[in-house]
Coordinates of N, CA and C in Angstrom, one line a residue:
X1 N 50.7 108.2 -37.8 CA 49.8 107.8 -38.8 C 48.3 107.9 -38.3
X2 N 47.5 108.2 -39.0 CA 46.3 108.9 -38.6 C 45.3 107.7 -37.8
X3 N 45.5 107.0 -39.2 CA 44.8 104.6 -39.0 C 44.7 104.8 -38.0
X4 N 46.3 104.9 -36.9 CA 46.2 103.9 -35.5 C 45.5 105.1 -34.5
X5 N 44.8 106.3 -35.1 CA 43.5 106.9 -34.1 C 42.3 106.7 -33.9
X6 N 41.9 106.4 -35.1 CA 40.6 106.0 -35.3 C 39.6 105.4 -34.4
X7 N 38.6 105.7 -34.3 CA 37.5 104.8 -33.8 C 37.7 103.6 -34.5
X8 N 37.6 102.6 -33.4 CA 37.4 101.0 -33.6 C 36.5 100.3 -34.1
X9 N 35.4 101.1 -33.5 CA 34.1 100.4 -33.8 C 33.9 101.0 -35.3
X10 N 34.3 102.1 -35.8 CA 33.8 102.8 -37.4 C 35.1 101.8 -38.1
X11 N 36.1 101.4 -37.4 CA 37.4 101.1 -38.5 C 36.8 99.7 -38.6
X12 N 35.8 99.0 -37.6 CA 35.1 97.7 -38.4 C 34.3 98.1 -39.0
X13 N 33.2 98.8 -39.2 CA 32.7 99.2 -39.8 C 33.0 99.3 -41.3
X14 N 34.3 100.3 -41.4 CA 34.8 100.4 -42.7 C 35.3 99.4 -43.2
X15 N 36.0 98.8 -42.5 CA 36.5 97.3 -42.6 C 35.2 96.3 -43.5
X16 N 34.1 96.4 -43.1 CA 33.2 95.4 -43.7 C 32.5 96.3 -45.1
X17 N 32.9 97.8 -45.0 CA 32.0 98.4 -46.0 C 33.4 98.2 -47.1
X18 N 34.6 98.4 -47.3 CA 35.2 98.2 -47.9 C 35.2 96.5 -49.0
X19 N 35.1 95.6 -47.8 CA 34.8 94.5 -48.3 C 33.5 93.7 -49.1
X20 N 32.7 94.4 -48.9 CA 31.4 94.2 -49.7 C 31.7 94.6 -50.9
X21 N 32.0 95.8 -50.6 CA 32.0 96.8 -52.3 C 33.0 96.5 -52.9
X22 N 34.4 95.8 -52.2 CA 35.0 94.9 -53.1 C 34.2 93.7 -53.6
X23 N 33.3 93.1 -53.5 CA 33.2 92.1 -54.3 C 31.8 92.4 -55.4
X24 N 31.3 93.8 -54.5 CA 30.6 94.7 -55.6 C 31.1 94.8 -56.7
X25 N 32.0 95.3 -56.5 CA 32.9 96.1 -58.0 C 34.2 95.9 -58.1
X26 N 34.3 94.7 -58.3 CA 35.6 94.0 -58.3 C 36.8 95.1 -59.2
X27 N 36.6 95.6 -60.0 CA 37.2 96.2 -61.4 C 37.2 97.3 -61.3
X28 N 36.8 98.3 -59.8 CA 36.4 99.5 -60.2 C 37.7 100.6 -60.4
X29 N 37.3 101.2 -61.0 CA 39.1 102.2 -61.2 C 38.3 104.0 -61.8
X30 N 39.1 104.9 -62.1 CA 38.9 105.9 -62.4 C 38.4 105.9 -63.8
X31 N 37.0 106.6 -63.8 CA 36.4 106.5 -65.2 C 36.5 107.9 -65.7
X32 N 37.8 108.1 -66.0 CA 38.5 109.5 -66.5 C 39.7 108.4 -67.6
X33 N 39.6 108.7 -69.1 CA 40.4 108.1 -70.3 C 41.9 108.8 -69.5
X34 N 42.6 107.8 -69.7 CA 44.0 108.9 -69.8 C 45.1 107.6 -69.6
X35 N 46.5 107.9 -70.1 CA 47.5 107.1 -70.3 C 49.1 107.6 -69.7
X36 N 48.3 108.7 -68.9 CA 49.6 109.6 -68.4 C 49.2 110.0 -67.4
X37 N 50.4 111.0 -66.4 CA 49.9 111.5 -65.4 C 48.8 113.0 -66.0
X38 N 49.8 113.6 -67.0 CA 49.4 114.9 -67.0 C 47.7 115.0 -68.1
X39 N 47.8 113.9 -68.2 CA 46.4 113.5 -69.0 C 45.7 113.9 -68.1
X40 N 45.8 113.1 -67.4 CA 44.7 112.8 -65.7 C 44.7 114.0 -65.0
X41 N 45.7 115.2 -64.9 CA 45.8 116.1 -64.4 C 44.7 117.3 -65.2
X42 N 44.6 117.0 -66.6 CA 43.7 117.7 -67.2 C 42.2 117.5 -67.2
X43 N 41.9 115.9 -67.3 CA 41.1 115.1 -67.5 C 40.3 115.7 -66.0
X44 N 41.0 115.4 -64.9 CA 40.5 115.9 -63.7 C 39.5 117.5 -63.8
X45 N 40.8 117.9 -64.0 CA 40.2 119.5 -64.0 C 39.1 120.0 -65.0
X46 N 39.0 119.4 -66.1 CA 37.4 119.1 -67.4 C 36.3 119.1 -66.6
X47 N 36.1 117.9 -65.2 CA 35.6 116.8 -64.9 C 34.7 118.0 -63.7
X48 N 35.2 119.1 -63.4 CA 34.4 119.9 -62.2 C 32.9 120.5 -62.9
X49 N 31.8 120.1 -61.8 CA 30.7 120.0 -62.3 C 30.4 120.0 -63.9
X50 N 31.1 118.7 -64.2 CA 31.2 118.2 -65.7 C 30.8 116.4 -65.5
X51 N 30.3 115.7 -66.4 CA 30.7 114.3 -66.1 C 32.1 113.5 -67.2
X52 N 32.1 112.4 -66.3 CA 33.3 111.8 -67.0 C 33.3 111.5 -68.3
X53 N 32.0 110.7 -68.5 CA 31.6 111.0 -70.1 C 31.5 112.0 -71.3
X54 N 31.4 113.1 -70.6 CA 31.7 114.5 -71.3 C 33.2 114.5 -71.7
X55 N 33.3 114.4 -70.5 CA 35.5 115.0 -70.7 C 35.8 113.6 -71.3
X56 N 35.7 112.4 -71.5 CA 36.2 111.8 -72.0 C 36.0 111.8 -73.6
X57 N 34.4 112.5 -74.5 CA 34.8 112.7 -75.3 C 35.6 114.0 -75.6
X58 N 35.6 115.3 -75.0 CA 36.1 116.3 -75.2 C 37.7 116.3 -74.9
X59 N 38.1 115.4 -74.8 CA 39.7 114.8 -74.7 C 40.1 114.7 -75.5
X60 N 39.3 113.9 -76.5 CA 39.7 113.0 -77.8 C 40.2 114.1 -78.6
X61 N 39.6 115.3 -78.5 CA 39.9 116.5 -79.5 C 40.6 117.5 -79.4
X62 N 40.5 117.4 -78.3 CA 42.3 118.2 -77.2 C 43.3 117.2 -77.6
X63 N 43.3 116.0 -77.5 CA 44.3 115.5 -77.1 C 45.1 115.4 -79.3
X64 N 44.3 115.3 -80.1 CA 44.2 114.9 -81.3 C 44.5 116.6 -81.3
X65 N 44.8 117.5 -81.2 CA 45.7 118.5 -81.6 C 46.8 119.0 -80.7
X66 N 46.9 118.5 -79.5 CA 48.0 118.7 -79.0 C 48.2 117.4 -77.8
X67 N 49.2 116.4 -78.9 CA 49.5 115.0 -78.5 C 50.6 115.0 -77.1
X68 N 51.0 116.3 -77.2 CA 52.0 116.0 -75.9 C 51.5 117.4 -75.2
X69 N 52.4 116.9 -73.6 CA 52.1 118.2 -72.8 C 53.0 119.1 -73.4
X70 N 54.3 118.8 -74.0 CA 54.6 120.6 -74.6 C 54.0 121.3 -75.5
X71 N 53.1 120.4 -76.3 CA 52.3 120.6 -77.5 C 51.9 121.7 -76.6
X72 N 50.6 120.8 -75.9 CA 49.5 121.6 -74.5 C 50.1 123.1 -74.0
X73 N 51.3 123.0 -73.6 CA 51.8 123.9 -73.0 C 51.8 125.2 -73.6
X74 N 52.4 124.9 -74.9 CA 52.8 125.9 -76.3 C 51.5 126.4 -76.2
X75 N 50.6 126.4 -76.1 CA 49.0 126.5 -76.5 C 48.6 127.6 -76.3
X76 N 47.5 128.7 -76.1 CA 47.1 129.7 -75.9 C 45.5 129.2 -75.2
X77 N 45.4 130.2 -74.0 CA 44.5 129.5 -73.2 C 43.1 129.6 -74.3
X78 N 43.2 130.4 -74.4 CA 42.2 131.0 -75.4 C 41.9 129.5 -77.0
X79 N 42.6 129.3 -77.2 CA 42.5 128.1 -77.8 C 42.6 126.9 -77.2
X80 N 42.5 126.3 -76.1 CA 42.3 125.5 -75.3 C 40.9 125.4 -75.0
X81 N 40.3 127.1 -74.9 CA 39.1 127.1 -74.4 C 38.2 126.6 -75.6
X82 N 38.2 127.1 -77.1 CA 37.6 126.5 -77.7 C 37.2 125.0 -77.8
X83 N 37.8 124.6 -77.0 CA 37.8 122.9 -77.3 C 37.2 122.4 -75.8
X84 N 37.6 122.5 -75.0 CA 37.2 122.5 -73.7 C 35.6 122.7 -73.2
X85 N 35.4 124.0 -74.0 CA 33.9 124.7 -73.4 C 32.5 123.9 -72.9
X86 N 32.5 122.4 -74.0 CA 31.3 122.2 -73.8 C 31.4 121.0 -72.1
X87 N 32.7 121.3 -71.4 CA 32.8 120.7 -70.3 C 32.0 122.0 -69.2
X88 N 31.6 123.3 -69.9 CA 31.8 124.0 -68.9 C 32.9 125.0 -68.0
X89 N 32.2 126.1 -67.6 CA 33.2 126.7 -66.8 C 34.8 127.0 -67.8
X90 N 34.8 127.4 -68.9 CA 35.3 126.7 -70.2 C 37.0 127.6 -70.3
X91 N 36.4 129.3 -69.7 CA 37.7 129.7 -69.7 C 38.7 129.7 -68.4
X92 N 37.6 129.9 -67.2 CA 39.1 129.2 -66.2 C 39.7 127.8 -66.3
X93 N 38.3 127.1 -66.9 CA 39.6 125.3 -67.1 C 40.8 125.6 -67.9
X94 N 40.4 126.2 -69.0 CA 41.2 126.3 -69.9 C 42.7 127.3 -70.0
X95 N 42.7 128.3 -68.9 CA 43.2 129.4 -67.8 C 44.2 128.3 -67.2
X96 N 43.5 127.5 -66.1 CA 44.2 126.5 -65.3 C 45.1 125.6 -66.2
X97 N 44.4 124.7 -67.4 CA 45.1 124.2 -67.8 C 46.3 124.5 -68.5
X98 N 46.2 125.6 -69.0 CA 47.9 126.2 -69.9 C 48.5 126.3 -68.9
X99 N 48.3 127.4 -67.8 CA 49.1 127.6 -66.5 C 49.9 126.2 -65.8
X100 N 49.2 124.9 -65.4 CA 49.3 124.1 -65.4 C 50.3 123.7 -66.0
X101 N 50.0 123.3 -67.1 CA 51.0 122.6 -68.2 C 52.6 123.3 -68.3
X102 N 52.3 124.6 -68.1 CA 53.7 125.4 -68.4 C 54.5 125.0 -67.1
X103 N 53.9 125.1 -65.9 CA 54.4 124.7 -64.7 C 55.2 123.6 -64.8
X104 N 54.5 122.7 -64.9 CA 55.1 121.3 -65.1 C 56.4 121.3 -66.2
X105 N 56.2 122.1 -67.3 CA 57.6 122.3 -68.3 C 58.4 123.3 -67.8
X106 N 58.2 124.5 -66.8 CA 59.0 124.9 -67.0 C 60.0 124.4 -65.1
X107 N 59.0 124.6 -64.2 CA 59.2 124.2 -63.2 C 60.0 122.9 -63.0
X108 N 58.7 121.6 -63.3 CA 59.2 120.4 -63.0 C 59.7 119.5 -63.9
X109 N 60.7 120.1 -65.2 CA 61.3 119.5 -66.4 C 60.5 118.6 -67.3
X110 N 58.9 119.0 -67.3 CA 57.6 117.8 -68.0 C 57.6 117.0 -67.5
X111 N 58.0 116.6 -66.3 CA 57.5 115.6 -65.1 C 56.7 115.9 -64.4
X112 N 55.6 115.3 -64.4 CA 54.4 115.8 -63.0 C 54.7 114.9 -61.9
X113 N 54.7 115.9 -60.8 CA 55.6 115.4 -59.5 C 54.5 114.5 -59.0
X114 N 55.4 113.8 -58.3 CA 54.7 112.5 -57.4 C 54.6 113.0 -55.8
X115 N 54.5 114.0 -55.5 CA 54.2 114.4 -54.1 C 53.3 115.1 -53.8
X116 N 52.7 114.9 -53.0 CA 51.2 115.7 -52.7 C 51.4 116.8 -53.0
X117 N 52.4 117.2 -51.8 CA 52.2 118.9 -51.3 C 52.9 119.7 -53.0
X118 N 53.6 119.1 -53.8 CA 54.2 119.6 -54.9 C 52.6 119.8 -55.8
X119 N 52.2 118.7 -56.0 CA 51.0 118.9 -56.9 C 50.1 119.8 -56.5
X120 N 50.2 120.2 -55.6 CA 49.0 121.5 -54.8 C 49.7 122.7 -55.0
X121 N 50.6 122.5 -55.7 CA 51.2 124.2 -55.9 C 50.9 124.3 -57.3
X122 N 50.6 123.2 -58.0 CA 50.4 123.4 -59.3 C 49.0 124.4 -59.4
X123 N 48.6 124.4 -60.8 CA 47.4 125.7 -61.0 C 46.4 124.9 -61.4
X124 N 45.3 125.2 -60.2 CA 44.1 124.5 -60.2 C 43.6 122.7 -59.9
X125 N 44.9 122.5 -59.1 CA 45.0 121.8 -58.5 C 44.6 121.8 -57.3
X126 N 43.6 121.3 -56.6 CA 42.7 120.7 -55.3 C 43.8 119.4 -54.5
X127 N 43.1 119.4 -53.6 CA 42.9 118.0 -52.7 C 42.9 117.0 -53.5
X128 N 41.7 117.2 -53.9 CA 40.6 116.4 -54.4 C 41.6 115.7 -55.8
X129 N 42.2 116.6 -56.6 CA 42.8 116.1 -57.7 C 44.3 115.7 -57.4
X130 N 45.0 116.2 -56.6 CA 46.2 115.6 -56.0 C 46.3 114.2 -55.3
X131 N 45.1 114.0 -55.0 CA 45.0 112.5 -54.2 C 44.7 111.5 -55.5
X132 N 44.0 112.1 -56.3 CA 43.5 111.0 -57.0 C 44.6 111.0 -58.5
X133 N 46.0 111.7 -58.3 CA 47.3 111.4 -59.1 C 48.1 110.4 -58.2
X134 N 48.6 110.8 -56.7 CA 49.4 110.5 -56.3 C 48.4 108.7 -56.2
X135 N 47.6 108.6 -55.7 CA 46.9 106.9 -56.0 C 46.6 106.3 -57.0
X136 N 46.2 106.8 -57.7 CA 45.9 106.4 -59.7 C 47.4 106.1 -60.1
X137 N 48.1 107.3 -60.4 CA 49.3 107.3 -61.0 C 50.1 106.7 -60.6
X138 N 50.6 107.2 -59.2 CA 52.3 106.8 -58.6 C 51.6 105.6 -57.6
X139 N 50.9 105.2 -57.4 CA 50.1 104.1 -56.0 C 50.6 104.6 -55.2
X140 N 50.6 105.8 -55.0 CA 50.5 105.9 -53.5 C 49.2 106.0 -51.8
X141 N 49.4 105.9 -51.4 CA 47.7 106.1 -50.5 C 47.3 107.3 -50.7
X142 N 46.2 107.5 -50.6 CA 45.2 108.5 -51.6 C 43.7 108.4 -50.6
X143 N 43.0 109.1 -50.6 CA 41.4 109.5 -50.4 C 40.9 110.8 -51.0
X144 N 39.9 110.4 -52.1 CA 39.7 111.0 -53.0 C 38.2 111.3 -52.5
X145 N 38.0 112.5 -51.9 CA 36.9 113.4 -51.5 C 36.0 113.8 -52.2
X146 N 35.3 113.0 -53.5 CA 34.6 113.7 -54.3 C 33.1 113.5 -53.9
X147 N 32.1 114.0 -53.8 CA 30.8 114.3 -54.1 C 30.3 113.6 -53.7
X148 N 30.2 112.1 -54.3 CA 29.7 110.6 -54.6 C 30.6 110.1 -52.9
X149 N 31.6 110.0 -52.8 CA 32.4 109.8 -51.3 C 31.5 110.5 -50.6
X150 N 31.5 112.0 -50.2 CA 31.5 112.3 -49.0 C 29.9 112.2 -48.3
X151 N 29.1 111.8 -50.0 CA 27.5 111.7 -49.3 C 27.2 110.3 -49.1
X152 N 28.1 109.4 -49.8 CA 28.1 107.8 -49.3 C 28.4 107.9 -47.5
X153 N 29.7 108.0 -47.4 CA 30.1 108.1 -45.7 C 29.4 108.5 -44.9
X154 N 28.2 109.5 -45.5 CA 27.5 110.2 -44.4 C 26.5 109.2 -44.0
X155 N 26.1 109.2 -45.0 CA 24.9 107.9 -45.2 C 25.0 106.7 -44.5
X156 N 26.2 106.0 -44.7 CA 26.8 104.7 -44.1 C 26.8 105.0 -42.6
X157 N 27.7 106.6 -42.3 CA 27.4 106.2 -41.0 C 29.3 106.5 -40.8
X158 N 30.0 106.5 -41.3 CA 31.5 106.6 -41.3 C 31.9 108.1 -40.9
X159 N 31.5 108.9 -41.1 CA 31.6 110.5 -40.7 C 29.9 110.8 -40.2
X160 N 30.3 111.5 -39.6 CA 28.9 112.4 -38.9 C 28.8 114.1 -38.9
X161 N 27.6 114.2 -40.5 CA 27.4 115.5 -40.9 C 28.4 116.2 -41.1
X162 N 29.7 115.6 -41.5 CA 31.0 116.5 -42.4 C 30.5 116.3 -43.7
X163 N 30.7 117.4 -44.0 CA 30.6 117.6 -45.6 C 31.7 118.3 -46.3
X164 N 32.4 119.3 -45.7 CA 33.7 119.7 -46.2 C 34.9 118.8 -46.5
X165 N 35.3 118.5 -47.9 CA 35.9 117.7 -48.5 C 37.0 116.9 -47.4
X166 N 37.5 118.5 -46.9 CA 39.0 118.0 -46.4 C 38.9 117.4 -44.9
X167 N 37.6 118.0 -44.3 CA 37.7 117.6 -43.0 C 36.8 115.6 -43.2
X168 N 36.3 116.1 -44.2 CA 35.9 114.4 -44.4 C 36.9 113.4 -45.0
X169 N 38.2 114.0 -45.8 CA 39.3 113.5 -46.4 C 40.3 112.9 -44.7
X170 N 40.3 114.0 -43.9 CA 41.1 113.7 -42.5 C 40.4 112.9 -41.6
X171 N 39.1 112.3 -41.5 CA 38.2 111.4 -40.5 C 38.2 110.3 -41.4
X172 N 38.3 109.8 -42.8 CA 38.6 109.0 -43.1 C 40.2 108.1 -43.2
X173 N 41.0 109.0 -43.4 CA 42.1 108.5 -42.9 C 42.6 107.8 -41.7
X174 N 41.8 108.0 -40.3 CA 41.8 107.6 -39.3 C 40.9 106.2 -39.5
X175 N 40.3 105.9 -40.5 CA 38.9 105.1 -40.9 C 39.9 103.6 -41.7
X176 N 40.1 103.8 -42.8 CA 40.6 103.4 -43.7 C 41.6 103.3 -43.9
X177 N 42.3 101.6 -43.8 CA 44.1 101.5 -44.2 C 44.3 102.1 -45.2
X178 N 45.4 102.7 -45.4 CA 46.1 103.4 -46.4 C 46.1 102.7 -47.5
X179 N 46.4 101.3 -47.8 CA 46.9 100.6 -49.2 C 45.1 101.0 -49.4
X180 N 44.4 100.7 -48.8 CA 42.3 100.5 -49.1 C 42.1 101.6 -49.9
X181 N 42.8 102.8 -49.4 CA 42.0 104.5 -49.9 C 41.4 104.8 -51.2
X182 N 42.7 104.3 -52.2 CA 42.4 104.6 -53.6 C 41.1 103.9 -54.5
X183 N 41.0 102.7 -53.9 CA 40.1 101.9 -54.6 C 39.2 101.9 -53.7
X184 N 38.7 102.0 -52.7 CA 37.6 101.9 -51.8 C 36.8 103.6 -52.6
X185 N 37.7 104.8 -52.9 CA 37.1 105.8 -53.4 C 36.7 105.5 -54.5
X186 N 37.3 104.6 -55.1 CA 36.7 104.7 -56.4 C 35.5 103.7 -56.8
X187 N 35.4 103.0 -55.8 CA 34.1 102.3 -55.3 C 33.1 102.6 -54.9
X188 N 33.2 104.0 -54.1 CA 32.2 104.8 -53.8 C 31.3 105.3 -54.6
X189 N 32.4 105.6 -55.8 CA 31.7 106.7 -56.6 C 30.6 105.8 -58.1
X190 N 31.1 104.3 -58.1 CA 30.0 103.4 -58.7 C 29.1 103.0 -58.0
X191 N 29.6 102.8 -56.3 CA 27.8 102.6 -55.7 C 27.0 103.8 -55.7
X192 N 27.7 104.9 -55.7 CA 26.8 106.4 -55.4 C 26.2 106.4 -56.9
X193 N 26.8 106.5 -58.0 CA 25.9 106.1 -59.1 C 25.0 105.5 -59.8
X194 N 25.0 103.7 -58.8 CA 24.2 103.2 -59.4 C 23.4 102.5 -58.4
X195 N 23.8 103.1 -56.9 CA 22.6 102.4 -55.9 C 22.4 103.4 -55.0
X196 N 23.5 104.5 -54.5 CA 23.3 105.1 -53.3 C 23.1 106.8 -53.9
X197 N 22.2 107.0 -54.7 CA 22.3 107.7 -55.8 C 21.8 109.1 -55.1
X198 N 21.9 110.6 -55.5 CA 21.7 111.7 -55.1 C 20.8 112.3 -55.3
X199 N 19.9 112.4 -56.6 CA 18.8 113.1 -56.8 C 17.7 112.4 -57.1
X200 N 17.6 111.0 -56.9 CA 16.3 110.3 -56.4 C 16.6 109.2 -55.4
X201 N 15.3 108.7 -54.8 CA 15.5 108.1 -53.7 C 16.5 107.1 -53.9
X202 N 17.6 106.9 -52.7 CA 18.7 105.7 -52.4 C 17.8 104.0 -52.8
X203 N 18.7 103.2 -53.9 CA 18.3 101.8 -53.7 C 18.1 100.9 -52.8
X204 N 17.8 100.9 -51.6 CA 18.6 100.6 -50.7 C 18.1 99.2 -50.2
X205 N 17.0 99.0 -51.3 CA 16.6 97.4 -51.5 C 17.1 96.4 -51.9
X206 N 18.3 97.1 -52.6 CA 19.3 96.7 -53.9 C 20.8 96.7 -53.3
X207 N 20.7 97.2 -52.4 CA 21.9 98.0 -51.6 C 22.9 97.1 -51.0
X208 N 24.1 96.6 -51.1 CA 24.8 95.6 -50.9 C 25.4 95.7 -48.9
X209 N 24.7 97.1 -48.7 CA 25.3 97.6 -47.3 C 24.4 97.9 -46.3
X210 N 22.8 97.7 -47.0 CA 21.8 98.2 -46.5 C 21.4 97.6 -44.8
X211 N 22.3 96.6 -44.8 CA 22.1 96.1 -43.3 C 23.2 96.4 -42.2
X212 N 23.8 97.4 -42.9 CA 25.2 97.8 -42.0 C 25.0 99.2 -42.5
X213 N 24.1 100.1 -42.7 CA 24.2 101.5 -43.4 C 23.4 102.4 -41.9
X214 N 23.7 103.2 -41.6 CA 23.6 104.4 -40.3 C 21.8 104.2 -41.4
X215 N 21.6 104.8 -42.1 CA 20.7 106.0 -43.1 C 19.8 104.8 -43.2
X216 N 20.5 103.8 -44.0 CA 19.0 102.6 -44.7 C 18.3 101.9 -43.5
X217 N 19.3 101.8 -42.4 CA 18.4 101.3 -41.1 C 17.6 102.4 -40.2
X218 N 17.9 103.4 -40.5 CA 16.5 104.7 -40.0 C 15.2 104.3 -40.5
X219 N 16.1 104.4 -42.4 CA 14.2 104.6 -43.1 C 13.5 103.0 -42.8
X220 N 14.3 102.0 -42.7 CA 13.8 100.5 -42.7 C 12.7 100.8 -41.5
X221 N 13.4 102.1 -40.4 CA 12.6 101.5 -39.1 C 11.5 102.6 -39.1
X222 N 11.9 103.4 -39.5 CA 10.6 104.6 -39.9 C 9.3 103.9 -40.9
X223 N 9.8 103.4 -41.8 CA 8.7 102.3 -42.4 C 7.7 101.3 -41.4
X224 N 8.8 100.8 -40.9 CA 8.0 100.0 -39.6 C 7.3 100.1 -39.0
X225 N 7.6 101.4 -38.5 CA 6.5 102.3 -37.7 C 5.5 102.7 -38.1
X226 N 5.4 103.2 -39.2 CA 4.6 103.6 -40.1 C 3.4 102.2 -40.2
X227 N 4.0 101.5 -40.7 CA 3.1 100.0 -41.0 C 2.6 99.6 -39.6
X228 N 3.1 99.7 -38.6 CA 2.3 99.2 -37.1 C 1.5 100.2 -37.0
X229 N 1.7 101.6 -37.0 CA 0.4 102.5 -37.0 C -0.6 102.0 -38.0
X230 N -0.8 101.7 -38.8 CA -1.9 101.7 -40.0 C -2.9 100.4 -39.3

């Protein structure tokens, strides 16, 4: 198991970032609509350089003509794409998703598997989207490598200058108990949006971690410096 390698000093570390942001965001869960696995499996794949608020209304209209995955399946990618497009990238999602859907009917008898390495054989299926079924869906341990994750960790101080999903997916698992994974990522991804934010400066005044963060104690002390020179 990966846990018992970890650095000690980062696994307290994560240990205390985990627990803050639980009482940050006591409720946090995946803000992708869905009531199924294979929902989530589409829902996901919408969601690539798309936001959740998008796919979640562009669901309502997918889903309001084809209520089940054999519906989905039956489908022609080409009419999938109509409906899909304003997520973007409109005909490979739409490509992936039929391909997808048939797999699952014809392959795995309309059950979406509950195993990692199975859902990665599916079509257009990631890392990224297999961790966040097998934890959302089946509870299984999960680390979900998205965007919002891998520029939080950097920042905090938990990985050092990894940015490649998977090699940051494998240094956190050495980081983070297993049962923590699913919901600690999905915690990530409400502080990365509403404090630890990407395209204007980090809150970090506001910041529930700011005294335990690698990043917010640089600029605290580069300010300092600044202010003693003046």
């Amino acid at each position: 198991m990966l846990y018992q390698t970890g650095d000690k000093k980062k696994q307290k570390l994560a240990a205390e970032v985990i627990e803050r942001l639980r009482r940050e965001y006591p409720d946090a869960a995946c803000t992708l609509d869905y009531d199924n696995a294979w929902k989530l499996l589409v829902g996901v794949r919408l969601a690539a350089q798309c936001t959740d608020e998008r796919v979640n209304v562009v669901v309502e209209e997918l889903y309001a003509k084809y209520p089940t995955m054999e519906v989905l399946a039956a489908a022609e990618a080409e009419e999938i794409e109509a409906i899909v497009r304003p997520c973007g990238l409109g005909k490979s999602k739409a490509r992936d998703i039929s391909a997808c859907m048939r797999m699952i009917r014809d392959v795995y008898g309309g059950q979406v598997p509950d195993d990692f390495d199975e859902l990665l054989k599916l079509p257009g299926v990631g890392r990224k989207s297999a961790n966040l079924i097998v934890g959302d869906v089946f509870g299984k341990p999960a680390i979900v490598t998205d965007t919002h994750c891998i520029r939080l960790v950097n920042r905090i101080g938990l990985v050092d200058g990894i940015k490649e999903p998977k090699k940051v997916e494998m240094e956190l698992w050495k980081l983070i108990p297993p049962k923590e994974g699913s919901d600690f990522c999905h915690r990530l991804v409400y502080h990365g949006r509403e404090v630890c934010t990407a395209r204007t400066t980090p809150h970090c005044e506001r910041c529930c971690l700011s005294d335990i963060c690698a990043s917010a104690n640089t600029e605290n002390n580069e300010k300092s410096r600044e202010k003693n020179e003046k």
